[in-house]
Amino acid sequence: MTKNFFAFAFIAILLSACCGTKNAGENKNSTTAVSVPYTTAKNYFVRNDYKEAPLHFLKITSLTDFENVFGRAPLEMNGGNPTDIDFSKNYVIAIIDETNDKSGELSVKSLSQKNETITVSYQIADGHKMSFSKRYLAILIVDKKYQGAIQLEKN
């Protein structure tokens, strides 16, 4: 009978140790940033009737809202059709800067999620002065399973 008691006690301790380790690992992961996969949409432009504003972001969840901000810019070269976006499965994070006359670009370095916050790390490389104006722009297509408050982080 004491053998059964010790065997039962050993199994109970072993099971509680396994469960405790699992919970500790889950808590540790919740404070670690996780990389969020995304696709960069190509061949779109900011519509001329969109508001002029300093660098900002938009979270867009429908085609109608997307078309209120962006126009399609198909090109004959380099696989020229605009990237298709399925809003039933994805949403868009758009980073838009004010109009300028520089040849540089806005590039996204990473997209990560920590707890309930999605962080977009970006960089702006200003180029030389041009004879026309444009806006720095990045359009990220993100799976709807990644949700949270969005923040921008300049590198």
Protein backbone atom coordinates (compact mmCIF):
# COMPACT_ATOMS: atom_id res chain seq x y z
CA MET A 1 0.00 0.00 0.00
CA THR A 2 2.86 2.40 0.73
CA LYS A 3 4.29 1.55 -2.69
CA ASN A 4 1.02 2.69 -4.29
CA PHE A 5 1.01 5.85 -2.20
CA PHE A 6 4.59 6.75 -3.21
CA ALA A 7 3.87 5.93 -6.87
CA PHE A 8 0.75 8.11 -6.79
CA ALA A 9 2.65 10.95 -5.06
CA PHE A 10 5.50 10.71 -7.60
CA ILE A 11 3.06 10.91 -10.55
CA ALA A 12 1.21 13.86 -8.97
CA ILE A 13 4.48 15.77 -8.46
CA LEU A 14 5.61 14.97 -12.00
CA LEU A 15 2.33 16.18 -13.52
CA SER A 16 2.29 19.39 -11.49
CA ALA A 17 5.90 20.12 -12.50
CA CYS A 18 5.02 19.69 -16.19
CA CYS A 19 2.01 21.99 -15.92
CA GLY A 20 3.99 24.62 -14.02
CA THR A 21 6.70 24.71 -16.69
CA LYS A 22 4.14 25.11 -19.46
CA ASN A 23 2.46 28.07 -17.78
CA ALA A 24 5.78 29.79 -17.08
CA GLY A 25 6.74 29.45 -20.75
CA GLU A 26 3.44 30.95 -21.87
CA ASN A 27 3.88 33.97 -19.60
CA LYS A 28 7.40 34.50 -20.89
CA ASN A 29 6.25 34.47 -24.53
CA SER A 30 3.53 37.04 -23.89
CA THR A 31 6.18 39.69 -23.18
CA THR A 32 8.26 38.86 -26.26
CA ALA A 33 7.65 40.63 -29.57
CA VAL A 34 6.57 38.28 -32.36
CA SER A 35 7.27 39.02 -36.02
CA VAL A 36 4.07 39.61 -38.01
CA PRO A 37 4.12 38.49 -41.66
CA TYR A 38 2.93 41.01 -44.23
CA THR A 39 2.92 41.68 -47.96
CA THR A 40 3.73 45.08 -49.42
CA ALA A 41 1.10 46.27 -51.90
CA LYS A 42 2.51 47.69 -55.12
CA ASN A 43 1.27 50.04 -57.83
CA TYR A 44 -1.07 52.25 -55.83
CA PHE A 45 -0.97 56.01 -55.32
CA VAL A 46 -2.56 58.41 -52.82
CA ARG A 47 -5.53 60.14 -54.45
CA ASN A 48 -5.20 63.89 -55.07
CA ASP A 49 -8.31 64.60 -52.99
CA TYR A 50 -6.90 62.88 -49.88
CA LYS A 51 -6.13 65.25 -46.99
CA GLU A 52 -2.66 66.76 -46.65
CA ALA A 53 -1.15 65.73 -43.29
CA PRO A 54 2.21 64.95 -41.70
CA LEU A 55 3.30 61.31 -41.52
CA HIS A 56 0.44 59.15 -40.22
CA PHE A 57 -1.01 55.67 -40.56
CA LEU A 58 -4.41 54.24 -41.41
CA LYS A 59 -5.87 50.84 -40.62
CA ILE A 60 -8.16 50.00 -43.54
CA THR A 61 -10.56 47.06 -43.34
CA SER A 62 -12.72 47.43 -46.47
CA LEU A 63 -12.29 47.95 -50.20
CA THR A 64 -14.55 51.03 -50.10
CA ASP A 65 -12.38 52.73 -47.47
CA PHE A 66 -9.24 51.73 -49.40
CA GLU A 67 -10.55 53.23 -52.65
CA ASN A 68 -11.38 56.50 -50.84
CA VAL A 69 -7.64 56.94 -50.20
CA PHE A 70 -5.82 55.10 -53.00
CA GLY A 71 -6.00 54.83 -56.77
CA ARG A 72 -4.66 51.99 -58.93
CA ALA A 73 -1.49 52.70 -60.89
CA PRO A 74 -1.02 49.83 -63.35
CA LEU A 75 2.30 49.84 -65.18
CA GLU A 76 3.18 48.02 -68.38
CA MET A 77 6.57 46.96 -67.04
CA ASN A 78 7.67 44.90 -64.02
CA GLY A 79 4.47 42.87 -63.66
CA GLY A 80 2.53 46.12 -63.55
CA ASN A 81 -0.87 45.24 -62.05
CA PRO A 82 -1.63 46.55 -58.56
CA THR A 83 -1.42 43.95 -55.80
CA ASP A 84 -4.76 42.24 -55.11
CA ILE A 85 -6.07 42.66 -51.56
CA ASP A 86 -8.67 40.26 -50.11
CA PHE A 87 -10.34 42.27 -47.33
CA SER A 88 -12.29 39.20 -46.17
CA LYS A 89 -8.99 37.71 -44.91
CA ASN A 90 -6.71 40.74 -44.56
CA TYR A 91 -6.57 44.37 -43.55
CA VAL A 92 -4.20 47.14 -44.61
CA ILE A 93 -1.84 49.30 -42.60
CA ALA A 94 -1.03 52.33 -44.75
CA ILE A 95 1.73 54.77 -43.82
CA ILE A 96 1.36 58.07 -45.65
CA ASP A 97 3.58 61.15 -45.46
CA GLU A 98 2.84 64.68 -46.58
CA THR A 99 3.57 65.75 -50.15
CA ASN A 100 7.21 66.59 -50.84
CA ASP A 101 9.58 67.07 -53.76
CA LYS A 102 12.26 64.53 -52.74
CA SER A 103 13.17 61.36 -54.63
CA GLY A 104 13.58 59.25 -51.46
CA GLU A 105 11.39 56.50 -50.11
CA LEU A 106 9.71 55.17 -47.00
CA SER A 107 10.68 51.59 -46.21
CA VAL A 108 9.26 49.27 -43.57
CA LYS A 109 11.97 47.49 -41.58
CA SER A 110 9.73 45.22 -39.49
CA LEU A 111 6.22 44.54 -38.30
CA SER A 112 5.93 42.98 -34.85
CA GLN A 113 3.35 42.32 -32.16
CA LYS A 114 3.88 42.42 -28.41
CA ASN A 115 0.81 41.76 -26.26
CA GLU A 116 -1.95 43.88 -27.83
CA THR A 117 0.29 46.31 -29.76
CA ILE A 118 1.45 46.01 -33.38
CA THR A 119 4.58 48.05 -34.08
CA VAL A 120 5.59 49.16 -37.56
CA SER A 121 9.30 50.07 -37.69
CA TYR A 122 10.08 52.24 -40.68
CA GLN A 123 12.79 54.42 -42.16
CA ILE A 124 12.66 57.40 -44.51
CA ALA A 125 15.55 57.98 -46.90
CA ASP A 126 15.34 61.46 -48.39
CA GLY A 127 16.73 61.79 -51.88
CA HIS A 128 17.51 64.69 -54.15
CA LYS A 129 15.10 67.48 -55.05
CA MET A 130 12.79 66.74 -57.99
CA SER A 131 10.72 68.90 -60.33
CA PHE A 132 7.45 67.26 -59.20
CA SER A 133 5.81 66.29 -55.92
CA LYS A 134 4.92 62.92 -54.43
CA ARG A 135 4.18 61.30 -51.07
CA TYR A 136 6.22 58.69 -49.27
CA LEU A 137 3.94 55.69 -48.91
CA ALA A 138 3.91 52.10 -47.65
CA ILE A 139 0.90 49.79 -47.88
CA LEU A 140 1.13 46.62 -45.78
CA ILE A 141 -1.33 43.74 -46.21
CA VAL A 142 -1.74 41.91 -42.88
CA ASP A 143 -3.69 38.77 -41.97
CA LYS A 144 -6.75 39.55 -39.80
CA LYS A 145 -5.58 37.11 -37.12
CA TYR A 146 -3.04 39.77 -36.06
CA GLN A 147 -5.03 42.43 -34.23
CA GLY A 148 -4.08 45.20 -31.82
CA ALA A 149 -3.37 48.88 -31.42
CA ILE A 150 -0.94 50.10 -34.09
CA GLN A 151 2.06 52.29 -33.41
CA LEU A 152 4.79 53.66 -35.67
CA GLU A 153 8.46 53.54 -34.71
CA LYS A 154 10.99 55.49 -36.76
CA ASN A 155 14.43 53.87 -37.11
